[in-house]
Structures are given as structure tokens and as C-alpha cells.
GROMACS .gro file of C-alpha atoms in nm:
model
  433
    1MET     CA    1   4.540  -5.326   3.212
    2GLU     CA    2   4.167  -5.281   3.219
    3SER     CA    3   3.970  -5.442   2.939
    4ARG     CA    4   3.712  -5.206   2.795
    5GLN     CA    5   3.383  -5.336   2.666
    6SER     CA    6   3.270  -5.143   2.363
    7GLU     CA    7   2.928  -4.983   2.354
    8PRO     CA    8   2.707  -5.026   2.047
    9ALA     CA    9   2.836  -4.853   1.737
   10GLU     CA   10   2.601  -4.560   1.775
   11SER     CA   11   2.754  -4.472   2.113
   12HIS     CA   12   3.107  -4.425   1.983
   13PRO     CA   13   3.249  -4.078   2.033
   14PRO     CA   14   3.119  -3.844   1.762
   15GLN     CA   15   3.363  -3.732   1.499
   16SER     CA   16   3.501  -3.387   1.564
   17HIS     CA   17   3.369  -3.109   1.345
   18PRO     CA   18   3.619  -2.901   1.151
   19PRO     CA   19   3.732  -2.634   1.395
   20GLU     CA   20   3.616  -2.283   1.321
   21SER     CA   21   3.884  -2.030   1.243
   22SER     CA   22   4.015  -1.820   1.527
   23LEU     CA   23   4.019  -1.445   1.489
   24PRO     CA   24   4.353  -1.299   1.379
   25GLU     CA   25   4.370  -1.025   1.641
   26VAL     CA   26   4.249  -0.935   1.986
   27VAL     CA   27   3.890  -0.816   1.963
   28ALA     CA   28   3.859  -0.638   2.296
   29PRO     CA   29   3.732  -0.316   2.129
   30PHE     CA   30   3.501  -0.528   1.910
   31GLY     CA   31   3.526  -0.269   1.633
   32ALA     CA   32   3.311  -0.290   1.325
   33ARG     CA   33   3.595  -0.402   1.099
   34VAL     CA   34   3.702  -0.686   1.328
   35LEU     CA   35   3.342  -0.798   1.375
   36ALA     CA   36   3.291  -0.806   1.001
   37GLU     CA   37   3.602  -1.019   0.958
   38ALA     CA   38   3.496  -1.246   1.243
   39THR     CA   39   3.148  -1.292   1.105
   40ALA     CA   40   3.291  -1.383   0.766
   41ARG     CA   41   3.538  -1.632   0.909
   42VAL     CA   42   3.324  -1.807   1.171
   43CYS     CA   43   3.102  -2.090   1.047
   44ASP     CA   44   2.735  -2.002   1.058
   45VAL     CA   45   2.561  -2.202   1.328
   46ARG     CA   46   2.277  -2.273   1.091
   47ALA     CA   47   2.504  -2.528   0.927
   48VAL     CA   48   2.501  -2.724   1.252
   49PHE     CA   49   2.126  -2.767   1.214
   50GLY     CA   50   2.141  -2.851   0.846
   51ASP     CA   51   2.021  -2.520   0.702
   52PRO     CA   52   2.177  -2.434   0.367
   53VAL     CA   53   2.497  -2.240   0.404
   54GLY     CA   54   2.443  -1.891   0.270
   55ALA     CA   55   2.067  -1.889   0.326
   56SER     CA   56   1.941  -1.539   0.263
   57SER     CA   57   1.746  -1.476   0.581
   58PRO     CA   58   1.886  -1.525   0.932
   59PRO     CA   59   1.696  -1.755   1.168
   60ALA     CA   60   1.473  -1.603   1.432
   61PRO     CA   61   1.627  -1.597   1.779
   62GLU     CA   62   1.548  -1.905   1.984
   63PRO     CA   63   1.376  -1.851   2.322
   64ASP     CA   64   1.692  -1.867   2.532
   65LEU     CA   65   1.876  -1.626   2.303
   66ALA     CA   66   1.574  -1.396   2.310
   67ARG     CA   67   1.602  -1.390   2.689
   68ILE     CA   68   1.967  -1.284   2.667
   69LEU     CA   69   1.882  -1.021   2.406
   70ARG     CA   70   1.609  -0.885   2.632
   71GLY     CA   71   1.877  -0.831   2.893
   72PRO     CA   72   1.858  -0.837   3.270
   73SER     CA   73   1.554  -0.748   3.473
   74GLY     CA   74   1.712  -0.590   3.781
   75LEU     CA   75   1.684  -0.230   3.889
   76GLY     CA   76   1.879   0.012   3.673
   77THR     CA   77   1.930  -0.229   3.383
   78ALA     CA   78   1.661  -0.109   3.142
   79GLY     CA   79   1.921   0.057   2.923
   80LEU     CA   80   2.098  -0.275   2.866
   81ARG     CA   81   1.802  -0.440   2.696
   82LEU     CA   82   1.868  -0.506   2.330
   83VAL     CA   83   1.506  -0.544   2.223
   84PRO     CA   84   1.189  -0.404   2.381
   85ARG     CA   85   1.086  -0.609   2.681
   86GLU     CA   86   0.725  -0.713   2.712
   87GLU     CA   87   0.637  -0.727   3.077
   88PRO     CA   88   0.402  -1.016   3.155
   89ALA     CA   89   0.085  -0.953   3.346
   90PRO     CA   90   0.116  -1.037   3.716
   91PRO     CA   91   0.004  -1.396   3.782
   92ALA     CA   92  -0.329  -1.454   3.944
   93GLU     CA   93  -0.302  -1.538   4.311
   94ALA     CA   94  -0.327  -1.912   4.359
   95PRO     CA   95  -0.587  -2.048   4.602
   96GLY     CA   96  -0.447  -2.042   4.952
   97GLU     CA   97  -0.143  -1.838   4.849
   98GLY     CA   98  -0.142  -1.493   4.999
   99PRO     CA   99   0.125  -1.226   5.003
  100GLY     CA  100   0.444  -1.340   5.173
  101GLU     CA  101   0.354  -1.708   5.156
  102ALA     CA  102   0.562  -1.970   4.980
  103PRO     CA  103   0.446  -2.069   4.631
  104PRO     CA  104   0.268  -2.402   4.592
  105ALA     CA  105   0.479  -2.710   4.527
  106ALA     CA  106   0.555  -2.795   4.167
  107ALA     CA  107   0.480  -3.135   4.023
  108GLU     CA  108   0.826  -3.245   4.131
  109GLY     CA  109   1.027  -3.036   4.369
  110THR     CA  110   0.965  -2.688   4.503
  111PRO     CA  111   1.172  -2.390   4.389
  112ILE     CA  112   1.334  -2.193   4.667
  113PRO     CA  113   1.101  -1.901   4.744
  114GLY     CA  114   1.248  -1.577   4.618
  115LEU     CA  115   1.524  -1.742   4.415
  116TYR     CA  116   1.568  -1.571   4.078
  117HIS     CA  117   1.550  -1.837   3.808
  118HIS     CA  118   1.390  -1.917   3.473
  119PRO     CA  119   1.165  -2.222   3.444
  120VAL     CA  120   1.248  -2.463   3.164
  121PRO     CA  121   1.045  -2.737   2.995
  122ASP     CA  122   1.092  -3.091   3.113
  123PRO     CA  123   1.376  -3.252   2.913
  124ASP     CA  124   1.301  -3.493   2.630
  125PRO     CA  125   1.211  -3.820   2.809
  126VAL     CA  126   1.339  -4.037   2.523
  127ARG     CA  127   1.681  -3.879   2.540
  128VAL     CA  128   1.680  -3.889   2.920
  129GLU     CA  129   1.612  -4.263   2.915
  130GLU     CA  130   1.881  -4.335   2.656
  131VAL     CA  131   2.146  -4.119   2.825
  132SER     CA  132   2.061  -4.281   3.160
  133ARG     CA  133   2.099  -4.628   3.008
  134ARG     CA  134   2.429  -4.551   2.839
  135ILE     CA  135   2.588  -4.376   3.135
  136LYS     CA  136   2.509  -4.664   3.367
  137SER     CA  137   2.655  -4.909   3.117
  138TRP     CA  138   2.969  -4.695   3.093
  139ALA     CA  139   2.998  -4.666   3.471
  140ILE     CA  140   2.965  -5.040   3.529
  141ASP     CA  141   3.118  -5.203   3.221
  142GLU     CA  142   3.389  -4.958   3.114
  143VAL     CA  143   3.525  -4.798   3.431
  144SER     CA  144   3.393  -5.008   3.724
  145LEU     CA  145   3.290  -4.683   3.888
  146TYR     CA  146   3.098  -4.798   4.194
  147PRO     CA  147   3.023  -5.107   4.402
  148ASP     CA  148   2.678  -5.264   4.402
  149ASP     CA  149   2.564  -5.090   4.719
  150TRP     CA  150   2.607  -4.748   4.553
  151GLU     CA  151   2.364  -4.826   4.271
  152GLU     CA  152   2.064  -4.652   4.430
  153GLU     CA  153   2.267  -4.337   4.487
  154PHE     CA  154   2.394  -4.345   4.129
  155ASP     CA  155   2.039  -4.379   3.996
  156GLY     CA  156   1.917  -4.107   4.233
  157PHE     CA  157   2.167  -3.862   4.090
  158SER     CA  158   1.950  -3.855   3.774
  159VAL     CA  159   2.241  -3.744   3.561
  160GLY     CA  160   2.057  -3.823   3.236
  161ARG     CA  161   1.783  -3.577   3.319
  162TYR     CA  162   2.045  -3.328   3.433
  163MET     CA  163   2.247  -3.326   3.113
  164VAL     CA  164   1.951  -3.334   2.874
  165ALA     CA  165   1.800  -3.034   3.056
  166CYS     CA  166   2.131  -2.845   3.035
  167HIS     CA  167   2.209  -2.926   2.669
  168PRO     CA  168   1.880  -2.931   2.474
  169ASP     CA  169   2.063  -2.828   2.154
  170ALA     CA  170   2.296  -3.129   2.149
  171PRO     CA  171   2.273  -3.275   1.797
  172THR     CA  172   2.283  -3.639   1.910
  173VAL     CA  173   2.283  -3.856   2.218
  174ASP     CA  174   2.652  -3.917   2.149
  175HIS     CA  175   2.713  -3.546   2.205
  176LEU     CA  176   2.513  -3.554   2.528
  177MET     CA  177   2.726  -3.843   2.648
  178ILE     CA  178   3.040  -3.624   2.624
  179ALA     CA  179   2.905  -3.403   2.901
  180THR     CA  180   2.744  -3.687   3.094
  181ARG     CA  181   3.063  -3.893   3.133
  182LEU     CA  182   3.259  -3.588   3.244
  183MET     CA  183   2.990  -3.490   3.495
  184VAL     CA  184   2.987  -3.839   3.648
  185ALA     CA  185   3.368  -3.852   3.658
  186GLU     CA  186   3.389  -3.513   3.829
  187ASN     CA  187   3.130  -3.622   4.083
  188ALA     CA  188   3.325  -3.942   4.152
  189VAL     CA  189   3.641  -3.740   4.224
  190ASP     CA  190   3.448  -3.509   4.457
  191ASP     CA  191   3.281  -3.796   4.644
  192CYS     CA  192   3.576  -4.033   4.668
  193TYR     CA  193   3.853  -3.779   4.725
  194CYS     CA  194   3.679  -3.494   4.906
  195GLU     CA  195   3.335  -3.583   5.040
  196ASP     CA  196   3.097  -3.866   5.123
  197HIS     CA  197   3.272  -4.184   5.012
  198GLY     CA  198   3.606  -4.185   5.189
  199GLY     CA  199   3.710  -3.831   5.106
  200SER     CA  200   3.957  -3.650   5.330
  201PRO     CA  201   4.167  -3.333   5.321
  202ASP     CA  202   4.468  -3.544   5.414
  203GLY     CA  203   4.668  -3.625   5.103
  204LEU     CA  204   4.412  -3.458   4.878
  205GLY     CA  205   4.671  -3.265   4.679
  206GLU     CA  206   4.853  -3.581   4.575
  207ARG     CA  207   4.531  -3.759   4.477
  208LEU     CA  208   4.408  -3.465   4.271
  209LEU     CA  209   4.741  -3.418   4.095
  210LEU     CA  210   4.764  -3.783   3.994
  211ALA     CA  211   4.401  -3.783   3.882
  212HIS     CA  212   4.461  -3.467   3.681
  213THR     CA  213   4.718  -3.655   3.473
  214ALA     CA  214   4.427  -3.861   3.340
  215LEU     CA  215   4.304  -3.534   3.182
  216ASP     CA  216   4.639  -3.370   3.110
  217PRO     CA  217   4.877  -3.654   3.015
  218LEU     CA  218   5.218  -3.705   3.170
  219TYR     CA  219   5.508  -3.687   2.922
  220THR     CA  220   5.806  -3.859   3.076
  221THR     CA  221   6.079  -4.112   2.995
  222GLN     CA  222   6.015  -4.455   2.848
  223GLU     CA  223   6.125  -4.613   3.175
  224TYR     CA  224   5.853  -4.445   3.381
  225GLN     CA  225   5.572  -4.400   3.127
  226PRO     CA  226   5.428  -4.753   3.179
  227GLN     CA  227   5.404  -4.699   3.556
  228TRP     CA  228   5.205  -4.382   3.501
  229ALA     CA  229   4.978  -4.553   3.246
  230ARG     CA  230   4.900  -4.831   3.495
  231SER     CA  231   4.822  -4.573   3.763
  232LEU     CA  232   4.530  -4.443   3.556
  233HIS     CA  233   4.343  -4.764   3.643
  234ALA     CA  234   4.426  -4.754   4.015
  235ASP     CA  235   4.095  -4.619   4.142
  236ALA     CA  236   3.747  -4.532   4.020
  237PRO     CA  237   3.802  -4.155   3.987
  238ARG     CA  238   4.111  -4.197   3.769
  239ARG     CA  239   3.945  -4.465   3.556
  240ALA     CA  240   3.647  -4.235   3.505
  241TYR     CA  241   3.858  -3.929   3.424
  242ARG     CA  242   4.071  -4.123   3.177
  243SER     CA  243   3.779  -4.274   2.988
  244ALA     CA  244   3.564  -3.960   2.984
  245MET     CA  245   3.856  -3.754   2.856
  246GLU     CA  246   3.930  -4.005   2.581
  247TYR     CA  247   3.578  -3.958   2.447
  248PHE     CA  248   3.604  -3.581   2.483
  249VAL     CA  249   3.927  -3.538   2.286
  250GLN     CA  250   3.787  -3.746   2.000
  251ALA     CA  251   3.481  -3.522   1.978
  252GLY     CA  252   3.631  -3.177   2.030
  253SER     CA  253   3.923  -2.977   1.901
  254ALA     CA  254   4.263  -2.949   2.066
  255SER     CA  255   4.171  -2.598   2.178
  256GLN     CA  256   3.849  -2.717   2.342
  257ALA     CA  257   4.034  -2.996   2.522
  258ASP     CA  258   4.296  -2.756   2.653
  259ARG     CA  259   4.025  -2.517   2.769
  260PHE     CA  260   3.860  -2.798   2.964
  261ARG     CA  261   4.190  -2.904   3.124
  262HIS     CA  262   4.244  -2.546   3.239
  263ASP     CA  263   3.900  -2.529   3.398
  264MET     CA  264   3.954  -2.862   3.571
  265ALA     CA  265   4.280  -2.733   3.717
  266ARG     CA  266   4.080  -2.439   3.852
  267LEU     CA  267   3.833  -2.685   4.005
  268HIS     CA  268   4.105  -2.888   4.173
  269MET     CA  269   4.265  -2.573   4.315
  270GLY     CA  270   3.929  -2.484   4.471
  271TYR     CA  271   3.908  -2.830   4.628
  272LEU     CA  272   4.247  -2.772   4.789
  273ALA     CA  273   4.146  -2.436   4.939
  274GLU     CA  274   3.839  -2.591   5.098
  275ALA     CA  275   4.048  -2.881   5.228
  276ALA     CA  276   4.294  -2.637   5.386
  277TRP     CA  277   4.012  -2.469   5.579
  278ALA     CA  278   3.887  -2.809   5.693
  279LYS     CA  279   4.231  -2.905   5.826
  280GLU     CA  280   4.260  -2.573   6.006
  281ASP     CA  281   3.898  -2.595   6.129
  282ARG     CA  282   3.856  -2.238   6.006
  283VAL     CA  283   3.554  -2.067   5.860
  284PRO     CA  284   3.675  -1.825   5.591
  285GLU     CA  285   3.551  -1.471   5.543
  286VAL     CA  286   3.249  -1.452   5.314
  287TRP     CA  287   3.450  -1.296   5.033
  288GLU     CA  288   3.716  -1.566   5.073
  289TYR     CA  289   3.451  -1.836   5.048
  290LEU     CA  290   3.309  -1.676   4.733
  291ALA     CA  291   3.661  -1.662   4.586
  292MET     CA  292   3.702  -2.034   4.653
  293ARG     CA  293   3.362  -2.099   4.495
  294GLN     CA  294   3.471  -1.926   4.176
  295PHE     CA  295   3.718  -2.213   4.136
  296ASN     CA  296   3.539  -2.501   4.310
  297ASN     CA  297   3.227  -2.467   4.099
  298PHE     CA  298   3.040  -2.589   3.793
  299ARG     CA  299   3.248  -2.390   3.545
  300PRO     CA  300   3.388  -2.695   3.356
  301CYS     CA  301   3.030  -2.791   3.264
  302PRO     CA  302   2.896  -2.483   3.082
  303THR     CA  303   3.237  -2.407   2.933
  304ILE     CA  304   3.207  -2.717   2.709
  305THR     CA  305   2.862  -2.623   2.582
  306ASP     CA  306   3.001  -2.569   2.231
  307THR     CA  307   3.164  -2.914   2.216
  308VAL     CA  308   2.837  -3.075   2.327
  309GLY     CA  309   2.653  -2.860   2.073
  310GLY     CA  310   2.876  -2.978   1.789
  311TYR     CA  311   3.046  -2.646   1.709
  312GLU     CA  312   3.337  -2.441   1.846
  313LEU     CA  313   3.373  -2.098   1.999
  314PRO     CA  314   3.715  -1.981   1.871
  315ALA     CA  315   3.984  -1.980   2.138
  316ASP     CA  316   4.056  -1.609   2.121
  317LEU     CA  317   3.689  -1.523   2.161
  318HIS     CA  318   3.662  -1.760   2.456
  319ALA     CA  319   3.968  -1.596   2.615
  320GLN     CA  320   3.831  -1.242   2.594
  321PRO     CA  321   3.790  -1.088   2.943
  322ALA     CA  322   3.424  -1.009   2.874
  323MET     CA  323   3.354  -1.373   2.783
  324GLN     CA  324   3.552  -1.498   3.081
  325ARG     CA  325   3.344  -1.275   3.307
  326VAL     CA  326   3.020  -1.419   3.171
  327ILE     CA  327   3.143  -1.776   3.218
  328ALA     CA  328   3.270  -1.706   3.569
  329LEU     CA  329   2.945  -1.541   3.678
  330ALA     CA  330   2.744  -1.833   3.536
  331GLY     CA  331   2.960  -2.079   3.732
  332ASN     CA  332   2.933  -1.872   4.049
  333ALA     CA  333   2.554  -1.841   4.033
  334THR     CA  334   2.495  -2.208   3.956
  335THR     CA  335   2.724  -2.315   4.239
  336ILE     CA  336   2.536  -2.105   4.494
  337VAL     CA  337   2.222  -2.281   4.370
  338ASN     CA  338   2.392  -2.603   4.482
  339ASP     CA  339   2.478  -2.450   4.820
  340LEU     CA  340   2.114  -2.357   4.873
  341TYR     CA  341   1.946  -2.677   4.756
  342SER     CA  342   2.199  -2.905   4.930
  343TYR     CA  343   2.188  -2.709   5.257
  344THR     CA  344   1.975  -2.955   5.458
  345LYS     CA  345   2.158  -3.254   5.306
  346GLU     CA  346   2.493  -3.116   5.419
  347LEU     CA  347   2.367  -3.025   5.766
  348ALA     CA  348   2.259  -3.387   5.812
  349SER     CA  349   2.603  -3.518   5.710
  350PRO     CA  350   2.883  -3.581   5.961
  351GLY     CA  351   3.121  -3.295   6.031
  352ARG     CA  352   3.088  -2.933   5.928
  353HIS     CA  353   3.028  -2.865   5.563
  354LEU     CA  354   3.104  -2.517   5.440
  355ASN     CA  355   2.839  -2.357   5.224
  356LEU     CA  356   2.740  -1.996   5.178
  357PRO     CA  357   2.463  -1.988   5.445
  358VAL     CA  358   2.694  -2.151   5.702
  359VAL     CA  359   2.975  -1.905   5.628
  360ILE     CA  360   2.746  -1.600   5.638
  361ALA     CA  361   2.589  -1.716   5.966
  362ASP     CA  362   2.930  -1.763   6.125
  363ARG     CA  363   3.104  -1.453   5.993
  364GLU     CA  364   2.816  -1.206   6.006
  365GLY     CA  365   2.647  -1.329   6.322
  366LEU     CA  366   2.312  -1.406   6.158
  367SER     CA  367   2.062  -1.675   6.242
  368GLU     CA  368   2.052  -1.981   6.017
  369ARG     CA  369   1.734  -1.852   5.855
  370ASP     CA  370   1.862  -1.499   5.795
  371ALA     CA  371   2.193  -1.630   5.662
  372TYR     CA  372   2.008  -1.859   5.421
  373LEU     CA  373   1.784  -1.577   5.299
  374LYS     CA  374   2.085  -1.350   5.252
  375SER     CA  375   2.249  -1.626   5.048
  376VAL     CA  376   1.944  -1.624   4.822
  377GLU     CA  377   2.003  -1.252   4.770
  378VAL     CA  378   2.370  -1.316   4.688
  379HIS     CA  379   2.263  -1.571   4.427
  380ASN     CA  380   2.011  -1.330   4.278
  381ASP     CA  381   2.273  -1.056   4.252
  382LEU     CA  382   2.510  -1.297   4.076
  383MET     CA  383   2.237  -1.404   3.834
  384ARG     CA  384   2.158  -1.044   3.742
  385GLU     CA  385   2.527  -0.967   3.702
  386PHE     CA  386   2.552  -1.268   3.472
  387GLU     CA  387   2.257  -1.161   3.260
  388THR     CA  388   2.382  -0.802   3.243
  389ALA     CA  389   2.726  -0.919   3.128
  390ALA     CA  390   2.575  -1.158   2.875
  391ALA     CA  391   2.348  -0.886   2.734
  392GLU     CA  392   2.639  -0.643   2.698
  393LEU     CA  393   2.854  -0.904   2.524
  394THR     CA  394   2.573  -1.011   2.294
  395ALA     CA  395   2.532  -0.651   2.182
  396ALA     CA  396   2.907  -0.603   2.135
  397LEU     CA  397   2.983  -0.931   1.959
  398PRO     CA  398   2.726  -1.033   1.696
  399VAL     CA  399   2.926  -1.336   1.586
  400PRO     CA  400   2.710  -1.649   1.542
  401SER     CA  401   2.930  -1.889   1.737
  402ALA     CA  402   2.966  -1.642   2.025
  403GLN     CA  403   2.594  -1.577   2.044
  404ARG     CA  404   2.518  -1.947   2.034
  405PHE     CA  405   2.774  -2.006   2.307
  406LEU     CA  406   2.619  -1.736   2.527
  407ARG     CA  407   2.279  -1.891   2.467
  408GLY     CA  408   2.419  -2.231   2.563
  409VAL     CA  409   2.567  -2.100   2.887
  410ALA     CA  410   2.235  -1.937   2.979
  411THR     CA  411   2.053  -2.260   2.902
  412TRP     CA  412   2.298  -2.452   3.121
  413VAL     CA  413   2.231  -2.212   3.408
  414ASP     CA  414   1.856  -2.271   3.377
  415GLY     CA  415   1.894  -2.648   3.337
  416ASN     CA  416   2.115  -2.664   3.645
  417HIS     CA  417   1.844  -2.501   3.855
  418TYR     CA  418   1.583  -2.734   3.706
  419TRP     CA  419   1.783  -3.040   3.810
  420HIS     CA  420   1.841  -2.915   4.164
  421ARG     CA  421   1.474  -2.828   4.205
  422THR     CA  422   1.344  -3.158   4.074
  423ASN     CA  423   1.599  -3.391   4.237
  424THR     CA  424   1.396  -3.465   4.546
  425TYR     CA  425   1.595  -3.786   4.601
  426ARG     CA  426   1.896  -3.573   4.699
  427TYR     CA  427   1.758  -3.239   4.810
  428SER     CA  428   1.491  -3.088   5.034
  429LEU     CA  429   1.439  -2.731   5.149
  430PRO     CA  430   1.483  -2.599   5.501
  431ASP     CA  431   1.172  -2.487   5.689
  432PHE     CA  432   1.244  -2.113   5.671
  433TRP     CA  433   0.919  -1.984   5.516
   0.00000   0.00000   0.00000
């Protein structure tokens, strides 16, 4: 059995907060009576930040929540805005930047021209440094995640900056580490089972199923239980899944853990669909590819935003179709961001990598450039659908934990774009402008 080296006391998994009460009935109509009951029964998020419980005046909306309350900005969506929208003055034209030209490069990384996104501040450098230090210690000392010659690639992933940008409301670094371990473990499974580091569609189903038991434990007879337990240390992905999940279940509620397991099963099913196309050497229809991407996407990351934030969205609110739609659209949009920023990286890799521009070019007979630009439009449509759905749900469900969760998902979407834009170690843009 693997011997685990303990981190310093401050890095132990945070204690779980008392779970907030679930609502007693389905709230699809979100009637006034049910909302009143929900508001009374759900813990006020101000308590998370230390404000006195029962304070007389509600806090002002934070910037990300204000963006959701303002609603979407696409054509025909003015009626969905919840507060008056102040339109900013058009920016002054930068020197050397005329109409139709690409915007100047940012300090680090260039945003894809025409991609709908919201800039975010640089993440707290102190937290980034500490998360980066702890995650590398965990990867090396606790789970033996990678050999020495992968160290540069691990550092280049910049996962500390990624997670701090996506979870600025995390109460402590311990909370940030919940998301960071899971992100690294998921990436290890993708690389080692599916992609760059020995991945193959052959036998993928077996590998994913056995790895999934590190998240969703096997309950079997006493004779066979020890063999399963030993198998959790058999390779780096299973070691990472097992350890990351141990930290997660100590920090979150049973409902949050089960939610995460469900989303990881979705992810693994998406991996299998992509592997099937690879074995058949088939390019799917565009709609089929987008269906696969609704499963093989970032969904497990924003769906745990409440655990990382130190509170809980009640299970029956999370399960509402309107909330599921918001979460799915967020995952879909952020995953197309990955398709777009990783496009040149994947083209340079051996074999054919399916991404949205490649599928559109093949299925719709477009040039590489036109297919890429159409993919940008698909992303923008998904983003506006996400913001529309979030605005509608925010108006219909004024429950503090739900509104904070929606704010957290929107923040994750913005942080995900920030990381892709600034990670110039991994990504560069095609020369299409």
C-alpha cells in the first residue's frame, strides 16, 4: 500500500460546513410561497463571510452577480435584464488598430478576436503561489503523479493560476485545493488514458470504469475488497482520483459528493464516445460532436463551485431543469473555448484530433479559417444562451445560495477563459486574422 506523506496542518481538508436544508417540494413553478419557505430555510451566504446572521440590510451585489442580474447582451434579450443596463462608451481606437483588425496583444496572451468573453482581474498572486506549491507537493509526495521528465509540462499547466482565477470567493487555500486536486486528477486521466501520454481508445472503457471506482467506491465481498483497494494504487490516474476524492468528501456533503460522481460519469461517457469515433476513423456530424461535448467537458469543475466556496446549493435546487440547463450551457461554452485555444496545439500533435473547427470543416465543407470563425460564433451563441438562462433563473429564484451558485458558475466561465488566454506555454492562436 502507498504511504502518504502528510502536508502541513493548514493543508488538511477543511471541515465540512453544516449542510443547508433542502427544499421540501419541487420548486419548478418557483411560486411566491415556496420561495419564501426556501429563503427562510436556506442559510444566508453572508454567514460564509462572517457577517452577523440576521443583519438588517442585504449586501450589495458583487460585480459578477451584477453582470448576471444585468442579463445577456445579445439581440432580442433586452427584456431579460433585471436591472437597467448602462452601456459603456465605445473604446477609443488604439494606435494602429483600424476596423476589422485584430486587437493588440494583452500583457500575456491574446484573446481570440471576436470571442465573446468578460475580462477578469489577475488572480491573487499570493494564493496562486501557495496553491502551486501545495499541488506540486501533492502530485509528487502523495500520489507519485508524474515522472521527472514531465515536470516542465506540469508547471506549464499553471493550475494554481487557473483555480484561483475560477474560484476567487474560496474562503481559504484549503478550499481552493479541493478543486485543484480534482482538476489535476482529471487531467491525468485524460492524458494517460485518452491523449498525449500513452492514451488509446483500445481498452479505454475498462480503464475508465476501474478509475471511476476511485470516486464511486466498490462495495463487494470481503474476499475481493482487498484486491480492489490495491488496484487504486495501480497507476497515476487512479492514485490521483482516490486521493483527490478523499479530500473532497471530507470537505463537502454527501449530496455534493454524489453530484460530483454523477458529473464524472458523464465525463467518462463522453470520453468513450470520442474513442469510438477514433476507432471507426469517423468524423461525427456537428450536432453529434456538440452532444459529445456536453458530456466530455468542464462540467465537473463549475458544478462544485459551492463546495469550494464553503456553502451548499441544496440538492433539489441543483436538480431543477432550469439550473441543469445553466450548468450544461456553462460547461458547453467553456469547452468550446478549449477547442478554440488548443486548436493549433492539437493540429501539431500526431493523428487527427477532433475539435469543433475540424468537425465543421469536414462536415460543412468549409475552409479551416471559415470553420474556425464559425466555431467562434457557436461559442458566442452558447455564451449568450448561458447568460440568458442564468438571468431568467436569477429572477425566478431569489434564494441566496442559488444566486451565489449562479454567480460562482459565471465566475468560473470567465476564469476559464482567462486561463486559456494567458497560458501561452500551452496555447497559441492560428493565423486567421
